[in-house]
Amino acid sequence: MPSTLWEFQDLFVELRDGPAPGWGGEVLQPWLDRRPHLVAELHELGRLDSRRVPVPREGDHYTALEGLYAFSRIVDVLVSAFQPESELMDGTSGKPWWRGTIPGTSAWPAFRAAIRAVPLAESSFHPFFHEIVEVQVSDDADEPPSVIGEFWPGAIVGGLLVARAGVAIRAGAHHLDADVAARSALYWAWWRRNRRAVDLSHGWGHNSQWSTDFRRDYIAEGHLYYNVDADPSRQPDRDLNDVDRIDLLRYRCSIRTDLSADQWPFDDTFVEQAP
């Protein structure tokens, strides 16, 4: 059956054009209450074995990946309430992609509860679970990254990663460059208030942009599965060495040397043991 998740486009437009600043669950809950099928489909995709089921990309309807992409834009807007604002926020014009108001900090937990997502509870830093927002440089250059604060909690539905937690970390210079890790372009993100985002919808028209696929990552059976819908027939980006290529996939940003916003990590996939 065709996916119904494309209906999150309607919520996106309502949020962009409607509520006053500081809106929260009072806007989101009634909308979701009228559409229990969306939550049901999210949880179907969150099943651990769903990572093995390819999503058809042809047909006259939006696919589940395109519907999840519309859903992910809602998530990007909700977590924006926790982000420090920077002159680096941007589309290519130097202006933010989001034209609506900023929600209150109650909106994200209310939305998580409404879709029955589980907050991520990983206290040890790992790029699968954590998005780097701020970096404190350790006096010990060999100190591995550790979480020292949280800007917003992440969420997971079943085994499907919905959003990483935004965190402040401390790390030694041998592990990452503080400015690069916190300010380089963030891939697979539509919008951030604190850094440049790189999204395959950027630059397309109103209708075409919604044909963007969501990146599915799963935790299942003791392993972390990154970008399970990547096309295995495509060659990896030859502009990057293997270490940088996998780091860009795992962290979704540069961490040592700024690799720029012009890379193509979207066809890469990776599996590793869960911590």
mmCIF file of C-alpha atoms in Angstrom, residues 97-213:
data_model
loop_
_atom_site.group_PDB
_atom_site.id
_atom_site.type_symbol
_atom_site.label_atom_id
_atom_site.label_comp_id
_atom_site.label_asym_id
_atom_site.label_seq_id
_atom_site.Cartn_x
_atom_site.Cartn_y
_atom_site.Cartn_z
ATOM 1 C CA TRP A 97 15.551 27.670 5.188
ATOM 2 C CA TRP A 98 12.836 27.815 7.837
ATOM 3 C CA ARG A 99 10.460 30.776 7.375
ATOM 4 C CA GLY A 100 8.142 30.031 10.275
ATOM 5 C CA THR A 101 8.371 30.773 13.983
ATOM 6 C CA ILE A 102 10.600 28.968 16.469
ATOM 7 C CA PRO A 103 8.733 26.525 18.730
ATOM 8 C CA GLY A 104 9.049 26.364 22.493
ATOM 9 C CA THR A 105 11.281 23.771 24.118
ATOM 10 C CA SER A 106 8.177 21.780 25.111
ATOM 11 C CA ALA A 107 7.343 21.011 21.466
ATOM 12 C CA TRP A 108 10.003 18.330 20.897
ATOM 13 C CA PRO A 109 9.209 16.211 23.993
ATOM 14 C CA ALA A 110 5.482 16.570 23.268
ATOM 15 C CA PHE A 111 6.003 15.338 19.706
ATOM 16 C CA ARG A 112 8.190 12.428 20.857
ATOM 17 C CA ALA A 113 5.490 11.355 23.285
ATOM 18 C CA ALA A 114 2.760 11.671 20.658
ATOM 19 C CA ILE A 115 4.599 9.378 18.203
ATOM 20 C CA ARG A 116 5.610 7.030 21.044
ATOM 21 C CA ALA A 117 9.324 7.491 20.382
ATOM 22 C CA VAL A 118 11.823 6.490 23.052
ATOM 23 C CA PRO A 119 14.370 9.128 24.158
ATOM 24 C CA LEU A 120 17.971 8.119 23.560
ATOM 25 C CA ALA A 121 19.744 7.466 26.838
ATOM 26 C CA GLU A 122 23.345 7.022 25.676
ATOM 27 C CA SER A 123 25.665 8.897 28.052
ATOM 28 C CA SER A 124 28.921 7.870 26.339
ATOM 29 C CA PHE A 125 29.639 9.789 23.142
ATOM 30 C CA HIS A 126 29.047 7.962 19.877
ATOM 31 C CA PRO A 127 28.340 9.590 16.481
ATOM 32 C CA PHE A 128 25.425 7.240 15.827
ATOM 33 C CA PHE A 129 23.568 8.695 18.825
ATOM 34 C CA HIS A 130 25.045 12.194 19.131
ATOM 35 C CA GLU A 131 25.236 15.306 16.961
ATOM 36 C CA ILE A 132 28.124 17.593 17.912
ATOM 37 C CA VAL A 133 26.942 21.119 18.710
ATOM 38 C CA GLU A 134 29.791 22.427 20.852
ATOM 39 C CA VAL A 135 33.334 21.243 21.581
ATOM 40 C CA GLN A 136 35.522 21.936 24.596
ATOM 41 C CA VAL A 137 39.192 21.268 23.901
ATOM 42 C CA SER A 138 40.869 19.003 26.446
ATOM 43 C CA ASP A 139 44.328 19.758 27.789
ATOM 44 C CA ASP A 140 45.116 16.122 27.014
ATOM 45 C CA ALA A 141 45.423 15.815 23.240
ATOM 46 C CA ASP A 142 44.733 12.080 23.458
ATOM 47 C CA GLU A 143 41.496 12.349 25.450
ATOM 48 C CA PRO A 144 38.668 10.680 23.485
ATOM 49 C CA PRO A 145 35.379 12.557 22.990
ATOM 50 C CA SER A 146 32.982 12.488 25.939
ATOM 51 C CA VAL A 147 29.598 14.083 26.499
ATOM 52 C CA ILE A 148 29.669 17.046 28.908
ATOM 53 C CA GLY A 149 26.229 18.490 28.176
ATOM 54 C CA GLU A 150 23.056 17.997 26.161
ATOM 55 C CA PHE A 151 21.222 20.609 24.101
ATOM 56 C CA TRP A 152 18.339 18.343 23.096
ATOM 57 C CA PRO A 153 17.570 14.635 23.558
ATOM 58 C CA GLY A 154 17.514 12.244 20.647
ATOM 59 C CA ALA A 155 14.779 9.745 19.845
ATOM 60 C CA ILE A 156 14.298 6.298 18.364
ATOM 61 C CA VAL A 157 11.216 4.395 17.172
ATOM 62 C CA GLY A 158 11.817 0.675 17.544
ATOM 63 C CA GLY A 159 15.255 0.303 15.991
ATOM 64 C CA LEU A 160 14.926 3.302 13.634
ATOM 65 C CA LEU A 161 16.913 6.399 14.568
ATOM 66 C CA VAL A 162 14.589 9.415 14.447
ATOM 67 C CA ALA A 163 16.981 12.084 15.738
ATOM 68 C CA ARG A 164 20.394 12.178 17.336
ATOM 69 C CA ALA A 165 20.856 14.030 20.599
ATOM 70 C CA GLY A 166 22.542 17.409 20.263
ATOM 71 C CA VAL A 167 25.496 17.485 22.645
ATOM 72 C CA ALA A 168 28.478 19.400 23.907
ATOM 73 C CA ILE A 169 31.607 17.264 24.089
ATOM 74 C CA ARG A 170 35.155 17.487 25.392
ATOM 75 C CA ALA A 171 37.913 15.944 23.311
ATOM 76 C CA GLY A 172 41.630 16.076 22.698
ATOM 77 C CA ALA A 173 43.089 17.627 19.561
ATOM 78 C CA HIS A 174 44.321 14.258 18.276
ATOM 79 C CA HIS A 175 40.696 13.102 17.918
ATOM 80 C CA LEU A 176 39.081 16.122 16.277
ATOM 81 C CA ASP A 177 39.404 19.804 15.537
ATOM 82 C CA ALA A 178 36.993 21.688 17.795
ATOM 83 C CA ASP A 179 35.952 24.340 15.275
ATOM 84 C CA VAL A 180 35.634 21.917 12.363
ATOM 85 C CA ALA A 181 33.562 19.409 14.334
ATOM 86 C CA ALA A 182 31.157 22.068 15.622
ATOM 87 C CA ARG A 183 30.887 24.290 12.527
ATOM 88 C CA SER A 184 31.505 22.244 9.380
ATOM 89 C CA ALA A 185 28.605 21.430 7.085
ATOM 90 C CA LEU A 186 26.145 18.936 8.535
ATOM 91 C CA TYR A 187 25.044 16.395 5.923
ATOM 92 C CA TRP A 188 21.618 14.726 5.861
ATOM 93 C CA ALA A 189 20.118 17.773 7.575
ATOM 94 C CA TRP A 190 17.617 20.215 6.125
ATOM 95 C CA TRP A 191 18.195 23.097 8.534
ATOM 96 C CA ARG A 192 20.127 24.064 11.624
ATOM 97 C CA ARG A 193 20.293 27.442 13.349
ATOM 98 C CA ASN A 194 23.929 26.960 14.322
ATOM 99 C CA ARG A 195 25.639 25.568 11.203
ATOM 100 C CA ARG A 196 25.312 24.965 7.500
ATOM 101 C CA ALA A 197 23.126 22.030 6.508
ATOM 102 C CA VAL A 198 23.514 19.915 3.353
ATOM 103 C CA ASP A 199 20.307 18.378 2.097
ATOM 104 C CA LEU A 200 19.563 16.942 -1.344
ATOM 105 C CA SER A 201 16.320 18.937 -1.439
ATOM 106 C CA HIS A 202 18.204 22.241 -1.428
ATOM 107 C CA GLY A 203 18.011 24.066 -4.722
ATOM 108 C CA TRP A 204 14.961 22.191 -6.036
ATOM 109 C CA GLY A 205 11.512 23.643 -6.642
ATOM 110 C CA HIS A 206 8.558 23.429 -4.286
ATOM 111 C CA ASN A 207 7.325 20.055 -5.543
ATOM 112 C CA SER A 208 10.642 18.395 -6.450
ATOM 113 C CA GLN A 209 12.222 19.021 -3.045
ATOM 114 C CA TRP A 210 9.767 16.625 -1.403
ATOM 115 C CA SER A 211 11.134 13.755 -3.486
ATOM 116 C CA THR A 212 14.182 13.622 -1.211
ATOM 117 C CA ASP A 213 14.823 10.332 0.613
#
